XYZ file of N, CA and C in Angstrom:
846
model
N 21.389 -29.289 120.802
C 22.739 -29.804 121.084
C 22.684 -30.936 122.100
N 21.832 -30.782 123.095
C 21.712 -31.820 124.104
C 21.169 -33.102 123.498
N 20.219 -32.974 122.528
C 19.666 -34.149 121.865
C 20.742 -34.860 121.075
N 21.575 -34.088 120.368
C 22.667 -34.670 119.596
C 23.656 -35.388 120.497
N 23.963 -34.750 121.630
C 24.884 -35.338 122.599
C 24.348 -36.665 123.114
N 23.077 -36.701 123.441
C 22.455 -37.927 123.945
C 22.458 -39.014 122.883
N 22.185 -38.626 121.624
C 22.151 -39.580 120.526
C 23.513 -40.198 120.293
N 24.563 -39.353 120.303
C 25.922 -39.862 120.111
C 26.326 -40.814 121.226
N 25.949 -40.459 122.455
C 26.261 -41.330 123.589
C 25.551 -42.664 123.461
N 24.295 -42.622 123.008
C 23.524 -43.851 122.838
C 24.129 -44.739 121.757
N 24.600 -44.119 120.653
C 25.229 -44.888 119.583
C 26.506 -45.553 120.069
N 27.319 -44.761 120.805
C 28.580 -45.305 121.322
C 28.338 -46.442 122.303
N 27.354 -46.257 123.191
C 27.033 -47.299 124.158
C 26.488 -48.531 123.467
N 25.648 -48.317 122.447
C 25.109 -49.446 121.693
C 26.209 -50.244 121.011
N 27.197 -49.528 120.476
C 28.336 -50.193 119.843
C 29.086 -51.053 120.845
N 29.252 -50.515 122.060
C 29.949 -51.267 123.105
C 29.200 -52.547 123.444
N 27.888 -52.452 123.512
C 27.085 -53.621 123.866
C 27.128 -54.673 122.767
N 27.098 -54.212 121.510
C 27.101 -55.155 120.394
C 28.454 -55.837 120.254
N 29.537 -55.050 120.365
C 30.866 -55.600 120.161
C 31.391 -56.371 121.362
N 31.089 -55.864 122.549
C 31.690 -56.480 123.722
C 30.715 -57.159 124.644
N 29.438 -56.891 124.456
C 28.455 -57.473 125.352
C 28.409 -56.731 126.664
N 27.378 -56.964 127.442
C 27.239 -56.285 128.723
C 28.333 -56.689 129.685
N 28.868 -57.882 129.536
C 29.916 -58.338 130.433
C 31.166 -57.492 130.342
N 31.434 -56.928 129.137
C 32.626 -56.110 128.982
C 32.525 -54.838 129.783
N 31.328 -54.304 129.880
C 31.136 -53.071 130.621
C 31.185 -53.341 132.117
N 30.641 -54.433 132.523
C 30.554 -54.727 133.957
C 31.673 -55.649 134.422
N 32.743 -55.738 133.620
C 33.795 -56.689 133.949
C 34.500 -56.331 135.246
N 34.686 -55.027 135.497
C 35.368 -54.611 136.713
C 34.423 -54.564 137.888
N 34.997 -54.369 139.078
C 34.174 -54.303 140.274
C 33.440 -52.965 140.383
N 34.052 -51.927 139.849
C 33.460 -50.601 139.995
C 32.280 -50.422 139.054
N 31.157 -49.980 139.598
C 29.967 -49.749 138.798
C 30.050 -48.408 138.087
N 29.380 -48.314 136.956
C 29.269 -47.039 136.262
C 28.362 -46.110 137.050
N 28.768 -44.858 137.144
C 27.939 -43.864 137.824
C 26.777 -43.447 136.929
N 25.713 -42.997 137.541
C 24.572 -42.498 136.783
C 24.963 -41.185 136.097
N 24.606 -41.068 134.827
C 24.929 -39.855 134.077
C 23.982 -38.732 134.502
N 24.558 -37.626 134.960
C 23.773 -36.488 135.436
C 23.981 -35.298 134.500
N 22.921 -34.581 134.207
C 23.022 -33.398 133.340
C 23.378 -32.176 134.181
N 24.672 -31.962 134.386
C 25.128 -30.786 135.118
C 25.111 -29.567 134.202
N 24.917 -28.402 134.781
C 24.821 -27.173 133.996
C 26.139 -26.797 133.337
N 27.257 -27.287 133.872
C 28.565 -26.890 133.351
C 29.062 -27.781 132.225
N 28.289 -28.761 131.819
C 28.712 -29.651 130.755
C 28.477 -29.018 129.391
N 29.225 -29.462 128.416
C 29.049 -28.957 127.061
C 29.895 -27.738 126.768
N 29.941 -27.381 125.496
C 30.767 -26.270 125.037
C 30.352 -24.954 125.678
N 29.044 -24.765 125.850
C 28.544 -23.506 126.395
C 28.082 -23.654 127.852
N 28.507 -24.724 128.508
C 28.099 -24.954 129.889
C 28.657 -23.909 130.841
N 27.961 -23.706 131.927
C 28.389 -22.741 132.944
C 27.967 -23.245 134.316
N 28.664 -22.766 135.332
C 28.340 -23.176 136.692
C 27.100 -22.454 137.192
N 26.313 -23.184 137.955
C 25.140 -22.614 138.630
C 25.629 -22.027 139.955
N 25.565 -20.703 140.081
C 26.102 -20.032 141.261
C 25.453 -20.540 142.551
N 24.133 -20.678 142.533
C 23.427 -21.142 143.729
C 23.865 -22.560 144.095
N 24.067 -23.398 143.075
C 24.503 -24.774 143.344
C 25.909 -24.795 143.922
N 26.797 -23.933 143.409
C 28.155 -23.876 143.948
C 28.153 -23.423 145.403
N 27.296 -22.483 145.720
C 27.215 -22.016 147.110
C 26.687 -23.123 148.024
N 25.703 -23.871 147.536
C 25.194 -24.999 148.328
C 26.272 -26.073 148.465
N 26.980 -26.333 147.365
C 28.036 -27.341 147.397
C 29.162 -26.968 148.336
N 29.503 -25.685 148.377
C 30.535 -25.239 149.308
C 30.083 -25.476 150.747
N 28.816 -25.213 151.031
C 28.304 -25.440 152.385
C 28.423 -26.909 152.772
N 28.112 -27.806 151.840
C 28.229 -29.237 152.123
C 29.697 -29.601 152.380
N 30.587 -29.075 151.540
C 32.012 -29.351 151.768
C 32.435 -28.839 153.141
N 32.044 -27.621 153.460
C 32.456 -26.998 154.716
C 31.901 -27.742 155.928
N 30.629 -28.114 155.876
C 29.972 -28.717 157.034
C 30.236 -30.214 157.155
N 30.524 -30.878 156.043
C 30.646 -32.337 156.067
C 32.051 -32.808 155.687
N 32.514 -32.406 154.510
C 33.752 -32.971 153.962
C 35.010 -32.404 154.597
N 34.976 -31.108 154.956
C 36.196 -30.429 155.414
C 36.745 -30.979 156.714
N 35.966 -31.753 157.444
C 36.458 -32.326 158.696
C 37.582 -33.321 158.448
N 37.608 -33.925 157.251
C 38.638 -34.919 156.943
C 39.412 -34.610 155.664
N 38.742 -34.039 154.670
C 39.347 -33.877 153.348
C 39.836 -32.449 153.112
N 41.073 -32.347 152.632
C 41.667 -31.042 152.338
C 41.256 -30.567 150.947
N 41.510 -29.301 150.708
C 41.264 -28.662 149.413
C 42.464 -27.740 149.158
N 43.629 -28.362 149.030
C 44.904 -27.644 149.091
C 45.169 -26.711 147.921
N 44.515 -26.929 146.785
C 44.817 -26.133 145.600
C 43.897 -24.917 145.447
N 43.021 -24.699 146.408
C 42.057 -23.609 146.310
C 42.366 -22.547 147.355
N 42.285 -21.291 146.950
C 42.465 -20.161 147.860
C 41.093 -19.645 148.309
N 41.065 -19.080 149.493
C 39.798 -18.519 149.982
C 39.294 -17.431 149.038
N 40.201 -16.676 148.444
C 39.784 -15.590 147.549
C 39.044 -16.112 146.331
N 39.323 -17.383 145.940
C 38.651 -17.953 144.780
C 37.140 -18.003 144.954
N 36.692 -18.076 146.204
C 35.250 -18.157 146.476
C 34.518 -16.894 146.037
N 35.239 -15.780 145.913
C 34.596 -14.526 145.529
C 34.868 -14.110 144.106
N 35.636 -14.899 143.364
C 35.988 -14.529 142.001
C 34.880 -14.895 141.017
N 34.820 -14.183 139.883
C 33.812 -14.493 138.857
C 33.957 -15.926 138.364
N 32.837 -16.568 138.113
C 32.856 -17.942 137.628
C 32.757 -18.984 138.712
N 32.756 -18.549 139.991
C 32.676 -19.493 141.096
C 31.452 -19.246 141.943
N 31.515 -19.572 143.226
C 30.364 -19.303 144.109
C 30.040 -17.817 144.225
N 31.043 -16.977 143.934
C 30.870 -15.516 143.932
C 30.315 -14.998 145.260
N 30.964 -15.402 146.347
C 30.623 -14.838 147.643
C 31.057 -13.374 147.671
N 30.421 -12.598 148.523
C 30.792 -11.192 148.636
C 32.169 -11.078 149.292
N 32.783 -9.914 149.180
C 34.102 -9.700 149.783
C 34.050 -9.912 151.290
N 32.985 -9.432 151.914
C 32.846 -9.599 153.361
C 32.700 -11.071 153.729
N 31.948 -11.817 152.909
C 31.755 -13.242 153.177
C 33.070 -14.005 153.033
N 33.858 -13.663 152.014
C 35.143 -14.330 151.807
C 36.068 -14.074 152.988
N 36.116 -12.844 153.453
C 36.965 -12.511 154.600
C 36.503 -13.257 155.846
N 35.195 -13.361 156.024
C 34.667 -14.064 157.194
C 35.003 -15.550 157.131
N 34.875 -16.153 155.940
C 35.207 -17.572 155.779
C 36.677 -17.806 156.090
N 37.544 -16.956 155.526
C 38.984 -17.117 155.741
C 39.349 -16.936 157.213
N 38.691 -15.978 157.873
C 39.025 -15.671 159.268
C 38.662 -16.811 160.216
N 37.785 -17.712 159.780
C 37.419 -18.848 160.626
C 38.569 -19.847 160.752
N 39.498 -19.782 159.807
C 40.631 -20.712 159.817
C 41.793 -20.131 160.603
N 42.604 -21.004 161.157
C 43.817 -20.598 161.865
C 45.026 -20.988 161.025
N 45.828 -19.980 160.691
C 46.969 -20.184 159.799
C 48.263 -19.930 160.567
N 49.284 -20.725 160.259
C 50.589 -20.513 160.863
C 51.303 -19.413 160.091
N 51.566 -18.284 160.758
C 52.222 -17.154 160.121
C 53.633 -16.966 160.622
N 54.278 -15.926 160.099
C 55.619 -15.616 160.561
C 56.680 -15.945 159.541
N 57.934 -15.811 159.949
C 58.365 -15.475 161.313
C 58.197 -13.989 161.626
N 58.064 -13.688 162.922
C 57.976 -12.299 163.350
C 59.385 -11.729 163.511
N 59.476 -10.554 164.086
C 60.777 -9.894 164.225
C 61.734 -10.671 165.123
N 61.156 -11.522 165.966
C 62.003 -12.351 166.830
C 62.326 -13.698 166.184
N 61.859 -13.884 164.952
C 62.133 -15.135 164.252
C 61.230 -16.274 164.646
N 60.120 -15.990 165.306
C 59.220 -17.035 165.769
C 57.968 -17.103 164.896
N 57.488 -18.326 164.709
C 56.230 -18.531 163.996
C 55.072 -18.279 164.955
N 53.925 -17.918 164.415
C 52.774 -17.628 165.256
C 51.486 -17.957 164.503
N 50.428 -18.143 165.248
C 49.122 -18.429 164.650
C 48.370 -17.124 164.423
N 47.641 -17.086 163.324
C 46.851 -15.908 162.990
C 45.589 -16.341 162.266
N 44.557 -15.486 162.207
C 43.360 -15.804 161.428
C 43.693 -15.840 159.941
N 42.989 -16.672 159.205
C 43.225 -16.781 157.778
C 42.846 -15.513 157.033
N 43.456 -15.347 155.873
C 43.183 -14.216 154.993
C 42.706 -14.746 153.642
N 42.017 -13.921 152.849
C 41.580 -14.374 151.520
C 42.727 -14.883 150.659
N 43.935 -14.385 150.872
C 45.090 -14.805 150.075
C 45.632 -16.168 150.477
N 45.141 -16.737 151.574
C 45.612 -18.045 152.036
C 44.901 -19.171 151.290
N 45.604 -20.298 151.186
C 44.957 -21.511 150.679
C 44.056 -22.089 151.771
N 43.083 -22.899 151.356
C 42.227 -23.584 152.316
C 43.107 -24.364 153.289
N 42.837 -24.187 154.560
C 43.634 -24.872 155.584
C 43.223 -26.336 155.659
N 44.205 -27.231 155.665
C 43.930 -28.659 155.740
C 43.504 -29.044 157.156
N 42.645 -30.054 157.275
C 42.180 -30.454 158.612
C 43.257 -31.145 159.446
N 44.338 -31.624 158.789
C 45.408 -32.308 159.508
C 46.748 -31.719 159.082
N 47.726 -31.696 159.978
C 49.022 -31.090 159.641
C 49.845 -31.903 158.652
N 49.604 -33.209 158.579
C 50.372 -34.046 157.654
C 49.597 -35.344 157.376
N 50.113 -36.135 156.450
C 49.437 -37.358 156.032
C 49.340 -38.363 157.169
N 50.410 -38.456 157.956
C 50.429 -39.422 159.057
C 49.346 -39.109 160.086
N 49.167 -37.816 160.387
C 48.135 -37.425 161.346
C 46.747 -37.715 160.791
N 46.586 -37.511 159.498
C 45.302 -37.783 158.862
C 44.963 -39.263 158.926
N 45.937 -40.107 158.652
C 45.713 -41.552 158.684
C 45.462 -42.036 160.106
N 46.183 -41.473 161.054
C 46.002 -41.870 162.448
C 44.600 -41.553 162.939
N 44.062 -40.422 162.497
C 42.729 -40.006 162.936
C 41.612 -40.735 162.201
N 41.964 -41.447 161.117
C 40.944 -42.116 160.316
C 41.186 -43.619 160.208
N 41.690 -44.183 161.278
C 41.848 -45.633 161.333
C 42.802 -46.206 160.313
N 43.796 -45.435 159.904
C 44.771 -45.926 158.940
C 44.456 -45.595 157.504
N 43.250 -45.099 157.239
C 42.866 -44.720 155.873
C 43.197 -43.249 155.637
N 43.674 -42.939 154.438
C 44.050 -41.564 154.137
C 42.923 -40.854 153.392
N 42.342 -39.814 153.974
C 41.299 -39.042 153.277
C 41.941 -38.147 152.216
N 41.713 -38.460 150.967
C 42.420 -37.790 149.880
C 42.043 -36.312 149.773
N 42.975 -35.543 149.226
C 42.700 -34.140 148.915
C 41.665 -34.101 147.787
N 40.693 -33.215 147.900
C 39.582 -33.183 146.943
C 39.731 -32.126 145.860
N 40.867 -31.430 145.827
C 41.033 -30.341 144.867
C 40.816 -30.786 143.426
N 41.340 -31.956 143.078
C 41.276 -32.428 141.694
C 40.557 -33.769 141.583
N 39.714 -34.070 142.545
C 39.081 -35.391 142.588
C 38.240 -35.682 141.351
N 37.567 -34.664 140.798
C 36.716 -34.911 139.630
C 37.529 -35.072 138.353
N 38.803 -34.717 138.400
C 39.683 -34.948 137.259
C 40.425 -36.269 137.394
N 40.715 -36.664 138.629
C 41.471 -37.883 138.866
C 40.609 -39.139 138.756
N 39.354 -39.035 139.113
C 38.482 -40.213 139.150
C 37.509 -40.217 137.974
N 37.239 -41.402 137.455
C 36.315 -41.557 136.335
C 35.066 -42.300 136.795
N 33.932 -41.795 136.377
C 32.680 -42.429 136.750
C 32.140 -43.375 135.702
N 32.664 -43.256 134.475
C 32.178 -44.075 133.367
C 33.282 -45.042 132.931
N 32.924 -46.320 132.803
C 33.902 -47.350 132.460
C 33.331 -48.226 131.348
N 33.967 -48.143 130.180
C 33.523 -48.898 129.015
C 34.731 -49.551 128.356
N 34.511 -50.481 127.444
C 35.641 -51.119 126.752
C 36.526 -50.089 126.067
N 37.801 -50.409 125.948
C 38.791 -49.451 125.427
C 38.438 -48.945 124.034
N 37.779 -49.785 123.227
C 37.536 -49.396 121.846
C 36.375 -48.415 121.698
N 35.610 -48.215 122.756
C 34.516 -47.247 122.671
C 34.652 -46.144 123.715
N 35.525 -46.345 124.697
C 35.689 -45.378 125.776
C 36.021 -43.964 125.287
N 36.926 -43.782 124.294
C 37.223 -42.411 123.839
C 36.006 -41.683 123.304
N 35.122 -42.406 122.628
C 33.938 -41.768 122.074
C 32.951 -41.376 123.178
N 32.828 -42.239 124.178
C 31.960 -41.934 125.313
C 32.479 -40.693 126.031
N 33.795 -40.631 126.255
C 34.377 -39.496 126.972
C 34.246 -38.208 126.172
N 34.340 -38.320 124.839
C 34.200 -37.141 123.995
C 32.821 -36.533 124.152
N 31.821 -37.371 124.326
C 30.444 -36.903 124.425
C 30.056 -36.573 125.864
N 30.447 -37.429 126.806
C 29.961 -37.305 128.182
C 31.031 -36.895 129.192
N 32.288 -36.791 128.771
C 33.356 -36.485 129.718
C 33.787 -37.744 130.449
N 34.655 -37.571 131.459
C 35.160 -38.741 132.187
C 34.254 -39.165 133.339
N 33.215 -38.376 133.602
C 32.288 -38.757 134.668
C 32.804 -38.475 136.053
N 33.768 -37.567 136.188
C 34.311 -37.243 137.506
C 33.272 -36.732 138.488
N 32.454 -35.747 138.102
C 31.398 -35.276 139.013
C 30.408 -36.389 139.361
N 30.086 -37.204 138.365
C 29.174 -38.316 138.608
C 29.782 -39.334 139.570
N 31.108 -39.502 139.477
C 31.791 -40.422 140.387
C 31.631 -39.961 141.836
N 31.885 -38.672 142.082
C 31.751 -38.137 143.441
C 30.343 -38.345 143.953
N 29.372 -38.005 143.139
C 27.971 -38.157 143.553
C 27.628 -39.623 143.804
N 28.119 -40.510 142.934
C 27.804 -41.930 143.074
C 28.387 -42.512 144.351
N 29.625 -42.136 144.680
C 30.251 -42.653 145.904
C 29.483 -42.178 147.132
N 29.072 -40.919 147.131
C 28.371 -40.372 148.291
C 26.986 -40.972 148.480
N 26.377 -41.426 147.412
C 25.012 -41.965 147.507
C 24.968 -43.479 147.281
N 26.131 -44.102 147.028
C 26.132 -45.494 146.589
C 26.356 -46.544 147.649
N 26.259 -46.186 148.915
C 26.417 -47.193 149.967
C 25.226 -48.151 149.939
N 25.509 -49.436 150.047
C 24.430 -50.420 150.042
C 24.869 -51.668 150.793
N 23.928 -52.523 151.030
C 24.237 -53.772 151.723
C 25.013 -54.687 150.800
N 26.078 -55.265 151.302
C 26.943 -56.105 150.477
C 26.229 -57.400 150.094
N 26.454 -57.890 148.870
C 25.905 -59.180 148.470
C 26.430 -60.276 149.392
N 25.704 -61.352 149.473
C 26.056 -62.423 150.403
C 27.463 -62.966 150.175
N 27.852 -63.128 148.887
C 29.165 -63.700 148.611
C 30.297 -62.745 148.997
N 30.012 -61.439 148.996
C 31.032 -60.461 149.374
C 31.015 -60.180 150.874
N 29.846 -60.270 151.487
C 29.706 -59.934 152.903
C 30.505 -60.865 153.806
N 30.664 -62.102 153.387
C 31.378 -63.053 154.246
C 32.854 -62.702 154.386
N 33.387 -61.933 153.422
C 34.791 -61.530 153.477
C 34.934 -60.040 153.764
N 33.920 -59.454 154.370
C 33.931 -58.016 154.631
C 35.033 -57.635 155.609
N 35.890 -56.677 155.244
C 36.934 -56.218 156.178
C 36.291 -55.481 157.343
N 36.892 -55.595 158.490
C 36.336 -54.947 159.682
C 36.387 -53.423 159.535
N 35.299 -52.780 159.870
C 35.247 -51.330 159.829
C 35.089 -50.742 158.446
N 34.785 -51.562 157.438
C 34.623 -51.090 156.065
C 33.157 -51.105 155.663
N 32.838 -50.330 154.640
C 31.472 -50.216 154.145
C 31.449 -50.581 152.660
N 30.363 -51.206 152.236
C 30.271 -51.674 150.847
C 29.783 -50.536 149.953
N 30.580 -50.225 148.927
C 30.220 -49.172 147.978
C 30.779 -49.561 146.613
N 29.944 -50.098 145.718
C 30.428 -50.598 144.425
C 30.891 -49.504 143.471
N 30.722 -48.235 143.828
C 31.154 -47.138 142.966
C 32.550 -46.633 143.334
N 33.057 -47.044 144.479
C 34.350 -46.587 144.964
C 35.462 -47.139 144.082
N 36.377 -46.259 143.627
C 37.416 -46.651 142.670
C 38.319 -47.751 143.202
N 38.650 -47.712 144.480
C 39.528 -48.725 145.076
C 38.723 -49.768 145.832
N 37.447 -49.838 145.557
C 36.520 -50.647 146.315
C 36.470 -52.100 145.924
N 35.368 -52.749 146.304
C 34.116 -52.099 146.736
C 34.031 -51.733 148.221
N 35.097 -51.987 148.988
C 35.053 -51.673 150.414
C 35.726 -50.328 150.653
N 35.058 -49.490 151.414
C 35.539 -48.137 151.662
C 35.551 -47.875 153.170
N 36.568 -47.150 153.629
C 36.697 -46.878 155.062
C 35.758 -45.770 155.535
N 35.411 -44.864 154.633
C 34.570 -43.734 155.006
C 33.122 -44.174 155.231
N 32.603 -43.874 156.391
C 31.193 -44.159 156.664
C 30.322 -43.241 155.818
N 29.080 -43.619 155.553
C 28.207 -42.734 154.775
C 28.194 -41.334 155.383
N 28.710 -40.322 154.665
C 28.876 -38.997 155.266
C 27.622 -38.124 155.259
N 26.676 -38.445 154.392
C 25.506 -37.585 154.228
C 24.261 -38.217 154.853
N 23.440 -37.379 155.419
C 22.152 -37.815 155.965
C 21.106 -36.760 155.633
N 19.868 -37.166 155.570
C 18.796 -36.241 155.214
C 18.827 -35.000 156.104
N 18.727 -33.829 155.455
C 18.734 -32.538 156.172
C 20.002 -32.362 156.999
N 21.108 -32.884 156.471
C 22.383 -32.766 157.182
C 22.908 -31.350 157.236
N 22.486 -30.521 156.284
C 22.826 -29.100 156.294
C 21.539 -28.314 156.075
N 21.619 -27.020 156.292
C 20.456 -26.158 156.072
C 20.799 -25.143 154.997
N 20.196 -25.304 153.836
C 20.461 -24.411 152.721
C 19.773 -23.064 152.928
N 20.509 -21.997 152.673
C 19.964 -20.653 152.859
C 18.869 -20.326 151.850
N 18.912 -20.972 150.680
C 17.907 -20.665 149.654
C 16.649 -21.516 149.784
N 16.581 -22.317 150.842
C 15.380 -23.107 151.086
C 15.327 -24.437 150.361
N 16.372 -24.778 149.590
C 16.401 -26.051 148.878
C 16.390 -27.208 149.879
N 15.609 -28.239 149.572
C 15.547 -29.416 150.421
C 16.893 -30.130 150.417
N 17.489 -30.311 151.578
C 18.811 -30.919 151.691
C 18.701 -32.442 151.760
N 18.266 -33.041 150.674
C 18.236 -34.500 150.608
C 19.647 -35.006 150.348
N 19.862 -36.282 150.573
C 21.185 -36.861 150.330
C 21.577 -36.688 148.872
N 20.649 -36.951 147.968
C 20.930 -36.822 146.542
C 21.260 -35.375 146.181
N 20.514 -34.426 146.732
C 20.751 -33.011 146.439
C 22.111 -32.566 146.949
N 22.446 -32.945 148.171
C 23.741 -32.561 148.731
C 24.890 -33.177 147.955
N 24.742 -34.441 147.547
C 25.796 -35.113 146.789
C 25.989 -34.448 145.429
N 24.903 -34.082 144.782
C 24.984 -33.415 143.479
C 25.612 -32.038 143.610
N 25.224 -31.306 144.645
C 25.754 -29.956 144.846
C 27.249 -29.969 145.146
N 27.688 -30.864 146.025
C 29.115 -30.886 146.374
C 29.942 -31.418 145.205
N 29.364 -32.278 144.367
C 30.066 -32.740 143.164
C 30.299 -31.570 142.217
N 29.305 -30.698 142.083
C 29.460 -29.509 141.240
C 30.514 -28.571 141.822
N 30.488 -28.383 143.142
C 31.470 -27.509 143.786
C 32.883 -28.031 143.592
N 33.085 -29.328 143.728
C 34.418 -29.903 143.576
C 34.875 -29.862 142.120
N 33.942 -29.896 141.184
C 34.292 -29.716 139.780
C 34.829 -28.304 139.560
N 34.147 -27.322 140.160
C 34.643 -25.943 140.074
C 36.005 -25.824 140.746
N 36.201 -26.457 141.891
C 37.474 -26.384 142.607
C 38.616 -26.906 141.742
N 38.341 -27.911 140.922
C 39.365 -28.477 140.051
C 39.640 -27.631 138.825
N 38.698 -26.764 138.475
C 38.878 -25.906 137.302
C 38.105 -24.603 137.494
N 38.594 -23.736 138.374
C 37.850 -22.511 138.694
C 37.755 -21.520 137.537
N 38.579 -21.672 136.513
C 38.544 -20.763 135.362
C 37.855 -21.401 134.154
N 37.023 -22.397 134.381
C 36.397 -23.124 133.289
C 35.577 -22.220 132.385
N 34.764 -21.341 132.966
C 33.905 -20.486 132.157
C 34.729 -19.548 131.283
N 35.814 -18.996 131.850
C 36.687 -18.126 131.058
C 37.343 -18.906 129.932
N 37.739 -20.150 130.225
C 38.375 -20.980 129.193
C 37.415 -21.255 128.051
N 36.187 -21.607 128.378
C 35.206 -21.892 127.330
C 34.898 -20.647 126.512
N 34.786 -19.516 127.175
C 34.520 -18.267 126.466
C 35.663 -17.924 125.525
N 36.892 -18.040 126.013
C 38.052 -17.765 125.177
C 38.140 -18.742 124.015
N 37.855 -20.018 124.285
C 37.888 -21.024 123.228
C 36.892 -20.720 122.130
N 35.691 -20.293 122.505
C 34.673 -19.950 121.504
C 35.125 -18.764 120.669
N 35.721 -17.766 121.320
C 36.203 -16.588 120.592
C 37.320 -16.955 119.617
N 38.210 -17.853 120.042
C 39.297 -18.280 119.166
C 38.759 -19.023 117.957
N 37.813 -19.929 118.186
C 37.216 -20.675 117.074
C 36.511 -19.725 116.111
N 35.779 -18.753 116.641
C 35.094 -17.778 115.802
C 36.099 -16.957 114.994
N 37.176 -16.544 115.645
C 38.218 -15.771 114.966
C 38.838 -16.582 113.833
N 39.171 -17.851 114.107
C 39.783 -18.686 113.081
C 38.827 -18.929 111.917
N 37.534 -19.056 112.208
C 36.552 -19.250 111.142
C 36.477 -18.015 110.238
N 36.440 -16.828 110.843
C 36.397 -15.588 110.064
C 37.689 -15.392 109.271
N 38.817 -15.717 109.916
C 40.092 -15.594 109.229
C 40.157 -16.528 108.026
N 39.669 -17.734 108.182
C 39.658 -18.695 107.080
C 38.798 -18.181 105.929
N 37.656 -17.603 106.270
C 36.769 -17.058 105.238
C 37.442 -15.915 104.490
N 38.097 -15.023 105.230
C 38.786 -13.898 104.604
C 39.928 -14.370 103.703
N 40.680 -15.354 104.159
C 41.770 -15.890 103.350
C 41.242 -16.547 102.083
N 40.121 -17.233 102.210
C 39.512 -17.867 101.037
C 39.063 -16.821 100.023
N 38.387 -15.768 100.505
C 37.925 -14.702 99.605
C 39.103 -13.970 98.972
N 40.167 -13.777 99.751
C 41.358 -13.123 99.213
C 41.980 -13.954 98.096
N 42.068 -15.255 98.325
C 42.615 -16.151 97.310
C 41.785 -16.095 96.041
N 40.461 -16.112 96.196
C 39.583 -16.069 95.030
C 39.761 -14.766 94.265
N 39.943 -13.665 95.012
C 40.070 -12.359 94.374
C 41.404 -12.221 93.648
N 42.488 -12.710 94.263
C 43.811 -12.532 93.683
C 44.120 -13.574 92.632
N 43.760 -14.848 92.913
C 44.162 -15.920 92.033
C 43.008 -16.549 91.236
N 41.821 -15.989 91.418
C 40.644 -16.601 90.782
C 40.721 -16.651 89.273
N 41.317 -15.654 88.628
C 41.369 -15.600 87.162
C 42.641 -16.188 86.577
N 43.532 -16.616 87.441
C 44.775 -17.203 86.957
C 44.543 -18.640 86.510
N 45.101 -19.033 85.367
C 44.949 -20.431 84.942
C 45.727 -21.366 85.866
N 45.191 -22.539 86.081
C 45.831 -23.505 86.961
C 46.450 -24.634 86.115
């Protein structure tokens, strides 16, 4: 299946090059992200539990200082199909956060430790505070980042076929932005905005306000995996993909069962028709 997928992608890309030329693909400022073979891709894809746990650590230690994850609950970390932390680990993670609770019997709000039923606490109370702390730039919520952003950009007449085979490249986009900082070309450097960094993979770029967030051995993985920049970027991209669709594995399983059911039903209906109407003249 993977060979077929690669072949279809190659045919679609070849068509784009023949019909539109390389200039059509590179017409925009944003570069195409490198295509990565994630375990969750494809009809039978699934999340790598160890990778999700590593990705969560990267988010917690690096990304969570600025970026919220408003659509995810702490309890999701322990549910099937995700990082699958133990119940004790989920409670400990939630308890590290401070949540505004209440009102109490006196009608007053109060602070309390987080619970598994709480959503991930945002690092800033509102958008204005977030922008003020980040030099006027707004650190976007990452809950649906892999669905909102596309890593692959091709001419309109071939883009649907590429997406059918390879997806929209959302995980690849996250990984590319985190690893894609580079020195600006001479013609672009002369107009460099103050306090910005050159990143040709950034959707609103090529200048980005966020400094390179990852550094070698920036975190310490419990499973002994080498925490290279590329490894951390790949792991957190996988984690954010899960955050955007925590029920993906259940959806794929249900979809396969439905397709199998419809196939069997079609076969039974066909055999029934042959049995009942097979001898009737048409």
